Amino acid sequence: MSTSTFVHQVKTTRQEQTQTKKYTADYIFVVQLFDGRYVIGQANNPSKRICSINSGYNSAVPKPLQVNRIIGIKEQNNSRTLIDVVTKCAEHYGDDAVICV
């Protein structure tokens, strides 16, 4: 193995490592609160995240929010991202009725 081949393999390995470090959560969820607002978030374990929002143990929410119902939990993919879901919900329900956590 020549030096150039070794350098090429190291560069390829570094490129693969940087590509796999990109983090995206597995699921996107939308819940409706008792006051009529909607909370949109992403998590690998959405049920645990929704429970923490409801109980107040979520660092993104300063006080407990009473969850009325779960609107949906879907897998995140290239066509369904958090930004897209927030944009669609804000257009449909209004900017003041949507909270992104």
N, CA, C and O atoms as a GROMACS GRO file, in nm:
protein
  404
    1MET      N    1   0.085  -0.117   0.000
    1MET     CA    2   0.000   0.000   0.000
    1MET      C    3   0.090   0.124   0.000
    1MET      O    4   0.182   0.137   0.081
    2SER      N    5   0.060   0.213  -0.092
    2SER     CA    6   0.139   0.335  -0.103
    2SER      C    7   0.085   0.440  -0.006
    2SER      O    8  -0.022   0.424   0.053
    3THR      N    9   0.162   0.546   0.008
    3THR     CA   10   0.121   0.654   0.099
    3THR      C   11  -0.006   0.722   0.050
    3THR      O   12  -0.091   0.758   0.131
    4SER      N   13  -0.020   0.741  -0.081
    4SER     CA   14  -0.139   0.810  -0.134
    4SER      C   15  -0.265   0.727  -0.109
    4SER      O   16  -0.371   0.782  -0.083
    5THR      N   17  -0.254   0.595  -0.118
    5THR     CA   18  -0.369   0.510  -0.092
    5THR      C   19  -0.410   0.520   0.055
    5THR      O   20  -0.529   0.524   0.086
    6PHE      N   21  -0.313   0.523   0.143
    6PHE     CA   22  -0.342   0.534   0.285
    6PHE      C   23  -0.409   0.668   0.317
    6PHE      O   24  -0.506   0.672   0.393
    7VAL      N   25  -0.358   0.776   0.261
    7VAL     CA   26  -0.416   0.909   0.283
    7VAL      C   27  -0.560   0.911   0.231
    7VAL      O   28  -0.648   0.967   0.295
    8HIS      N   29  -0.583   0.851   0.116
    8HIS     CA   30  -0.718   0.848   0.059
    8HIS      C   31  -0.813   0.771   0.151
    8HIS      O   32  -0.927   0.812   0.171
    9GLN      N   33  -0.767   0.659   0.207
    9GLN     CA   34  -0.851   0.581   0.297
    9GLN      C   35  -0.882   0.658   0.425
    9GLN      O   36  -0.994   0.651   0.475
   10VAL      N   37  -0.786   0.732   0.477
   10VAL     CA   38  -0.809   0.812   0.597
   10VAL      C   39  -0.909   0.921   0.568
   10VAL      O   40  -0.998   0.945   0.650
   11LYS      N   41  -0.899   0.990   0.454
   11LYS     CA   42  -0.992   1.095   0.418
   11LYS      C   43  -1.133   1.037   0.401
   11LYS      O   44  -1.231   1.098   0.445
   12THR      N   45  -1.143   0.921   0.338
   12THR     CA   46  -1.273   0.859   0.319
   12THR      C   47  -1.335   0.823   0.454
   12THR      O   48  -1.455   0.843   0.474
   13THR      N   49  -1.256   0.770   0.545
   13THR     CA   50  -1.305   0.734   0.677
   13THR      C   51  -1.352   0.858   0.752
   13THR      O   52  -1.456   0.854   0.818
   14ARG      N   53  -1.279   0.967   0.744
   14ARG     CA   54  -1.319   1.091   0.813
   14ARG      C   55  -1.448   1.146   0.754
   14ARG      O   56  -1.534   1.195   0.828
   15GLN      N   57  -1.464   1.138   0.623
   15GLN     CA   58  -1.586   1.187   0.559
   15GLN      C   59  -1.707   1.104   0.605
   15GLN      O   60  -1.813   1.160   0.631
   16GLU      N   61  -1.691   0.973   0.614
   16GLU     CA   62  -1.800   0.887   0.659
   16GLU      C   63  -1.837   0.918   0.803
   16GLU      O   64  -1.955   0.916   0.838
   17GLN      N   65  -1.738   0.945   0.887
   17GLN     CA   66  -1.765   0.976   1.027
   17GLN      C   67  -1.842   1.106   1.039
   17GLN      O   68  -1.934   1.116   1.121
   18THR      N   69  -1.807   1.207   0.961
   18THR     CA   70  -1.878   1.334   0.971
   18THR      C   71  -2.021   1.321   0.917
   18THR      O   72  -2.110   1.392   0.964
   19GLN      N   73  -2.044   1.234   0.822
   19GLN     CA   74  -2.178   1.217   0.769
   19GLN      C   75  -2.268   1.143   0.868
   19GLN      O   76  -2.388   1.171   0.873
   20THR      N   77  -2.214   1.051   0.944
   20THR     CA   78  -2.296   0.975   1.038
   20THR      C   79  -2.323   1.050   1.168
   20THR      O   80  -2.407   1.007   1.246
   21LYS      N   81  -2.255   1.161   1.193
   21LYS     CA   82  -2.274   1.236   1.316
   21LYS      C   83  -2.397   1.327   1.310
   21LYS      O   84  -2.436   1.384   1.412
   22LYS      N   85  -2.459   1.341   1.195
   22LYS     CA   86  -2.576   1.425   1.182
   22LYS      C   87  -2.691   1.363   1.262
   22LYS      O   88  -2.725   1.246   1.240
   23TYR      N   89  -2.750   1.440   1.354
   23TYR     CA   90  -2.854   1.388   1.442
   23TYR      C   91  -2.991   1.435   1.396
   23TYR      O   92  -3.014   1.554   1.375
   24THR      N   93  -3.079   1.342   1.380
   24THR     CA   94  -3.220   1.374   1.361
   24THR      C   95  -3.299   1.276   1.446
   24THR      O   96  -3.268   1.157   1.452
   25ALA      N   97  -3.400   1.326   1.511
   25ALA     CA   98  -3.483   1.240   1.594
   25ALA      C   99  -3.566   1.148   1.504
   25ALA      O  100  -3.589   1.180   1.387
   26ASP      N  101  -3.608   1.037   1.558
   26ASP     CA  102  -3.682   0.938   1.480
   26ASP      C  103  -3.827   0.979   1.454
   26ASP      O  104  -3.883   0.945   1.350
   27TYR      N  105  -3.888   1.051   1.547
   27TYR     CA  106  -4.031   1.081   1.538
   27TYR      C  107  -4.060   1.229   1.555
   27TYR      O  108  -3.986   1.302   1.622
   28ILE      N  109  -4.170   1.272   1.494
   28ILE     CA  110  -4.226   1.405   1.514
   28ILE      C  111  -4.364   1.385   1.575
   28ILE      O  112  -4.439   1.296   1.532
   29PHE      N  113  -4.398   1.467   1.674
   29PHE     CA  114  -4.528   1.453   1.738
   29PHE      C  115  -4.598   1.589   1.744
   29PHE      O  116  -4.535   1.694   1.750
   30VAL      N  117  -4.731   1.583   1.744
   30VAL     CA  118  -4.816   1.701   1.760
   30VAL      C  119  -4.920   1.667   1.865
   30VAL      O  120  -4.992   1.568   1.853
   31VAL      N  121  -4.927   1.750   1.970
   31VAL     CA  122  -5.028   1.732   2.074
   31VAL      C  123  -5.106   1.861   2.091
   31VAL      O  124  -5.054   1.971   2.067
   32GLN      N  125  -5.232   1.848   2.132
   32GLN     CA  126  -5.316   1.963   2.158
   32GLN      C  127  -5.329   1.980   2.308
   32GLN      O  128  -5.351   1.884   2.381
   33LEU      N  129  -5.314   2.103   2.354
   33LEU     CA  130  -5.327   2.134   2.495
   33LEU      C  131  -5.472   2.168   2.529
   33LEU      O  132  -5.554   2.190   2.439
   34PHE      N  133  -5.504   2.172   2.658
   34PHE     CA  134  -5.639   2.205   2.701
   34PHE      C  135  -5.677   2.348   2.664
   34PHE      O  136  -5.795   2.378   2.645
   35ASP      N  137  -5.578   2.438   2.654
   35ASP     CA  138  -5.610   2.576   2.618
   35ASP      C  139  -5.623   2.598   2.467
   35ASP      O  140  -5.643   2.711   2.422
   36GLY      N  141  -5.612   2.490   2.388
   36GLY     CA  142  -5.632   2.498   2.245
   36GLY      C  143  -5.506   2.513   2.163
   36GLY      O  144  -5.511   2.501   2.040
   37ARG      N  145  -5.394   2.539   2.226
   37ARG     CA  146  -5.268   2.550   2.152
   37ARG      C  147  -5.215   2.412   2.115
   37ARG      O  148  -5.257   2.311   2.171
   38TYR      N  149  -5.122   2.411   2.020
   38TYR     CA  150  -5.061   2.286   1.973
   38TYR      C  151  -4.912   2.288   2.002
   38TYR      O  152  -4.846   2.389   1.980
   39VAL      N  153  -4.861   2.177   2.050
   39VAL     CA  154  -4.719   2.162   2.077
   39VAL      C  155  -4.664   2.064   1.976
   39VAL      O  156  -4.717   1.954   1.959
   40ILE      N  157  -4.556   2.104   1.908
   40ILE     CA  158  -4.492   2.020   1.808
   40ILE      C  159  -4.348   1.997   1.852
   40ILE      O  160  -4.279   2.091   1.891
   41GLY      N  161  -4.304   1.873   1.846
   41GLY     CA  162  -4.168   1.842   1.886
   41GLY      C  163  -4.117   1.718   1.815
   41GLY      O  164  -4.189   1.653   1.739
   42GLN      N  165  -3.992   1.688   1.841
   42GLN     CA  166  -3.930   1.568   1.784
   42GLN      C  167  -3.855   1.496   1.894
   42GLN      O  168  -3.799   1.558   1.984
   43ALA      N  169  -3.853   1.364   1.885
   43ALA     CA  170  -3.787   1.283   1.988
   43ALA      C  171  -3.767   1.142   1.937
   43ALA      O  172  -3.836   1.096   1.846
   44ASN      N  173  -3.672   1.073   1.997
   44ASN     CA  174  -3.655   0.931   1.968
   44ASN      C  175  -3.757   0.848   2.045
   44ASN      O  176  -3.795   0.740   2.002
   45ASN      N  177  -3.802   0.899   2.159
   45ASN     CA  178  -3.904   0.834   2.240
   45ASN      C  179  -4.016   0.936   2.264
   45ASN      O  180  -4.016   1.003   2.368
   46PRO      N  181  -4.110   0.949   2.171
   46PRO     CA  182  -4.209   1.056   2.182
   46PRO      C  183  -4.303   1.042   2.303
   46PRO      O  184  -4.347   1.144   2.358
   47SER      N  185  -4.333   0.921   2.345
   47SER     CA  186  -4.423   0.907   2.461
   47SER      C  187  -4.358   0.962   2.587
   47SER      O  188  -4.425   1.026   2.669
   48LYS      N  189  -4.230   0.938   2.604
   48LYS     CA  190  -4.158   0.991   2.719
   48LYS      C  191  -4.151   1.144   2.713
   48LYS      O  192  -4.166   1.211   2.815
   49ARG      N  193  -4.129   1.196   2.594
   49ARG     CA  194  -4.121   1.342   2.577
   49ARG      C  195  -4.256   1.408   2.602
   49ARG      O  196  -4.262   1.514   2.664
   50ILE      N  197  -4.364   1.347   2.556
   50ILE     CA  198  -4.498   1.402   2.580
   50ILE      C  199  -4.531   1.398   2.728
   50ILE      O  200  -4.590   1.493   2.781
   51CYS      N  201  -4.494   1.291   2.795
   51CYS     CA  202  -4.517   1.283   2.940
   51CYS      C  203  -4.439   1.391   3.014
   51CYS      O  204  -4.489   1.448   3.112
   52SER      N  205  -4.317   1.420   2.970
   52SER     CA  206  -4.239   1.523   3.037
   52SER      C  207  -4.297   1.662   3.012
   52SER      O  208  -4.286   1.749   3.099
   53ILE      N  209  -4.357   1.685   2.897
   53ILE     CA  210  -4.425   1.812   2.871
   53ILE      C  211  -4.546   1.825   2.961
   53ILE      O  212  -4.572   1.931   3.017
   54ASN      N  213  -4.620   1.717   2.975
   54ASN     CA  214  -4.742   1.718   3.057
   54ASN      C  215  -4.710   1.738   3.206
   54ASN      O  216  -4.787   1.803   3.277
   55SER      N  217  -4.600   1.682   3.252
   55SER     CA  218  -4.566   1.688   3.394
   55SER      C  219  -4.478   1.808   3.432
   55SER      O  220  -4.467   1.840   3.550
   56GLY      N  221  -4.416   1.873   3.333
   56GLY     CA  222  -4.331   1.988   3.362
   56GLY      C  223  -4.185   1.954   3.379
   56GLY      O  224  -4.107   2.040   3.418
   57TYR      N  225  -4.145   1.831   3.352
   57TYR     CA  226  -4.005   1.791   3.364
   57TYR      C  227  -3.927   1.807   3.234
   57TYR      O  228  -3.819   1.750   3.220
   58ASN      N  229  -3.980   1.883   3.141
   58ASN     CA  230  -3.912   1.909   3.015
   58ASN      C  231  -3.841   2.043   3.026
   58ASN      O  232  -3.902   2.143   3.064
   59SER      N  233  -3.712   2.046   2.994
   59SER     CA  234  -3.635   2.169   3.008
   59SER      C  235  -3.677   2.276   2.908
   59SER      O  236  -3.654   2.394   2.932
   60ALA      N  237  -3.739   2.238   2.798
   60ALA     CA  238  -3.782   2.334   2.697
   60ALA      C  239  -3.912   2.404   2.735
   60ALA      O  240  -3.947   2.507   2.677
   61VAL      N  241  -3.984   2.348   2.832
   61VAL     CA  242  -4.113   2.404   2.875
   61VAL      C  243  -4.099   2.447   3.020
   61VAL      O  244  -4.075   2.363   3.106
   62PRO      N  245  -4.112   2.578   3.049
   62PRO     CA  246  -4.087   2.626   3.184
   62PRO      C  247  -4.190   2.583   3.289
   62PRO      O  248  -4.158   2.579   3.408
   63LYS      N  249  -4.311   2.551   3.247
   63LYS     CA  250  -4.414   2.507   3.341
   63LYS      C  251  -4.491   2.391   3.278
   63LYS      O  252  -4.490   2.376   3.156
   64PRO      N  253  -4.557   2.310   3.359
   64PRO     CA  254  -4.631   2.197   3.303
   64PRO      C  255  -4.746   2.245   3.214
   64PRO      O  256  -4.816   2.341   3.246
   65LEU      N  257  -4.764   2.177   3.104
   65LEU     CA  258  -4.873   2.205   3.012
   65LEU      C  259  -4.967   2.085   3.011
   65LEU      O  260  -4.921   1.971   3.002
   66GLN      N  261  -5.095   2.109   3.021
   66GLN     CA  262  -5.190   1.999   3.025
   66GLN      C  263  -5.221   1.953   2.883
   66GLN      O  264  -5.282   2.026   2.805
   67VAL      N  265  -5.179   1.833   2.852
   67VAL     CA  266  -5.204   1.776   2.720
   67VAL      C  267  -5.346   1.723   2.715
   67VAL      O  268  -5.385   1.641   2.798
   68ASN      N  269  -5.422   1.769   2.618
   68ASN     CA  270  -5.560   1.725   2.601
   68ASN      C  271  -5.564   1.597   2.518
   68ASN      O  272  -5.628   1.499   2.556
   69ARG      N  273  -5.496   1.600   2.402
   69ARG     CA  274  -5.494   1.480   2.318
   69ARG      C  275  -5.373   1.481   2.227
   69ARG      O  276  -5.316   1.586   2.197
   70ILE      N  277  -5.336   1.363   2.183
   70ILE     CA  278  -5.226   1.348   2.089
   70ILE      C  279  -5.285   1.351   1.949
   70ILE      O  280  -5.368   1.267   1.914
   71ILE      N  281  -5.242   1.447   1.870
   71ILE     CA  282  -5.290   1.459   1.733
   71ILE      C  283  -5.223   1.354   1.644
   71ILE      O  284  -5.290   1.287   1.565
   72GLY      N  285  -5.092   1.339   1.659
   72GLY     CA  286  -5.024   1.239   1.577
   72GLY      C  287  -4.879   1.222   1.614
   72GLY      O  288  -4.816   1.314   1.667
   73ILE      N  289  -4.827   1.104   1.586
   73ILE     CA  290  -4.686   1.072   1.600
   73ILE      C  291  -4.646   1.002   1.472
   73ILE      O  292  -4.701   0.897   1.438
   74LYS      N  293  -4.552   1.060   1.399
   74LYS     CA  294  -4.508   1.005   1.271
   74LYS      C  295  -4.357   0.998   1.267
   74LYS      O  296  -4.288   1.073   1.335
   75GLU      N  297  -4.306   0.906   1.185
   75GLU     CA  298  -4.162   0.897   1.166
   75GLU      C  299  -4.114   1.015   1.084
   75GLU      O  300  -4.180   1.060   0.991
   76GLN      N  301  -3.997   1.065   1.121
   76GLN     CA  302  -3.937   1.176   1.048
   76GLN      C  303  -3.861   1.120   0.927
   76GLN      O  304  -3.789   1.021   0.939
   77ASN      N  305  -3.878   1.184   0.813
   77ASN     CA  306  -3.805   1.144   0.693
   77ASN      C  307  -3.770   1.268   0.613
   77ASN      O  308  -3.786   1.380   0.662
   78ASN      N  309  -3.722   1.250   0.491
   78ASN     CA  310  -3.679   1.365   0.411
   78ASN      C  311  -3.794   1.458   0.376
   78ASN      O  312  -3.774   1.579   0.366
   79SER      N  313  -3.913   1.404   0.358
   79SER     CA  314  -4.027   1.488   0.321
   79SER      C  315  -4.105   1.538   0.442
   79SER      O  316  -4.188   1.627   0.429
   80ARG      N  317  -4.080   1.482   0.560
   80ARG     CA  318  -4.149   1.524   0.681
   80ARG      C  319  -4.045   1.560   0.786
   80ARG      O  320  -3.989   1.472   0.853
   81THR      N  321  -4.018   1.688   0.800
   81THR     CA  322  -3.922   1.736   0.900
   81THR      C  323  -3.994   1.826   0.999
   81THR      O  324  -4.109   1.867   0.977
   82LEU      N  325  -3.928   1.856   1.108
   82LEU     CA  326  -3.988   1.940   1.212
   82LEU      C  327  -4.025   2.077   1.156
   82LEU      O  328  -4.134   2.129   1.185
   83ILE      N  329  -3.938   2.136   1.078
   83ILE     CA  330  -3.964   2.269   1.023
   83ILE      C  331  -4.085   2.268   0.931
   83ILE      O  332  -4.167   2.359   0.935
   84ASP      N  333  -4.098   2.165   0.849
   84ASP     CA  334  -4.214   2.155   0.759
   84ASP      C  335  -4.344   2.141   0.838
   84ASP      O  336  -4.443   2.205   0.804
   85VAL      N  337  -4.344   2.058   0.942
   85VAL     CA  338  -4.465   2.037   1.021
   85VAL      C  339  -4.503   2.164   1.096
   85VAL      O  340  -4.621   2.199   1.102
   86VAL      N  341  -4.405   2.233   1.152
   86VAL     CA  342  -4.433   2.358   1.223
   86VAL      C  343  -4.490   2.462   1.127
   86VAL      O  344  -4.585   2.533   1.160
   87THR      N  345  -4.433   2.471   1.009
   87THR     CA  346  -4.481   2.567   0.909
   87THR      C  347  -4.625   2.538   0.870
   87THR      O  348  -4.708   2.629   0.864
   88LYS      N  349  -4.656   2.411   0.843
   88LYS     CA  350  -4.793   2.375   0.804
   88LYS      C  351  -4.892   2.401   0.916
   88LYS      O  352  -5.002   2.452   0.892
   89CYS      N  353  -4.855   2.366   1.039
   89CYS     CA  354  -4.946   2.389   1.152
   89CYS      C  355  -4.964   2.538   1.179
   89CYS      O  356  -5.075   2.581   1.212
   90ALA      N  357  -4.859   2.617   1.166
   90ALA     CA  358  -4.870   2.760   1.187
   90ALA      C  359  -4.959   2.824   1.082
   90ALA      O  360  -5.035   2.916   1.112
   91GLU      N  361  -4.951   2.777   0.958
   91GLU     CA  362  -5.039   2.828   0.852
   91GLU      C  363  -5.184   2.790   0.878
   91GLU      O  364  -5.275   2.868   0.853
   92HIS      N  365  -5.205   2.668   0.929
   92HIS     CA  366  -5.342   2.619   0.948
   92HIS      C  367  -5.407   2.673   1.076
   92HIS      O  368  -5.522   2.715   1.073
   93TYR      N  369  -5.332   2.673   1.188
   93TYR     CA  370  -5.388   2.711   1.318
   93TYR      C  371  -5.353   2.854   1.361
   93TYR      O  372  -5.417   2.908   1.451
   94GLY      N  373  -5.254   2.915   1.299
   94GLY     CA  374  -5.208   3.049   1.338
   94GLY      C  375  -5.079   3.042   1.416
   94GLY      O  376  -5.052   2.944   1.486
   95ASP      N  377  -4.999   3.147   1.404
   95ASP     CA  378  -4.868   3.149   1.470
   95ASP      C  379  -4.878   3.145   1.622
   95ASP      O  380  -4.793   3.084   1.688
   96ASP      N  381  -4.979   3.209   1.679
   96ASP     CA  382  -4.991   3.214   1.824
   96ASP      C  383  -5.038   3.084   1.886
   96ASP      O  384  -5.026   3.065   2.006
   97ALA      N  385  -5.092   2.994   1.805
   97ALA     CA  386  -5.147   2.869   1.857
   97ALA      C  387  -5.049   2.753   1.849
   97ALA      O  388  -5.083   2.641   1.887
   98VAL      N  389  -4.926   2.778   1.801
   98VAL     CA  390  -4.829   2.669   1.781
   98VAL      C  391  -4.706   2.694   1.868
   98VAL      O  392  -4.647   2.803   1.866
   99ILE      N  393  -4.667   2.591   1.943
   99ILE     CA  394  -4.546   2.596   2.026
   99ILE      C  395  -4.454   2.484   1.976
   99ILE      O  396  -4.496   2.369   1.965
  100CYS      N  397  -4.331   2.518   1.948
  100CYS     CA  398  -4.233   2.418   1.903
  100CYS      C  399  -4.134   2.394   2.017
  100CYS      O  400  -4.071   2.487   2.067
  101VAL      N  401  -4.121   2.268   2.056
  101VAL     CA  402  -4.026   2.232   2.162
  101VAL      C  403  -3.925   2.133   2.110
  101VAL      O  404  -3.836   2.090   2.184
   0.00000   0.00000   0.00000
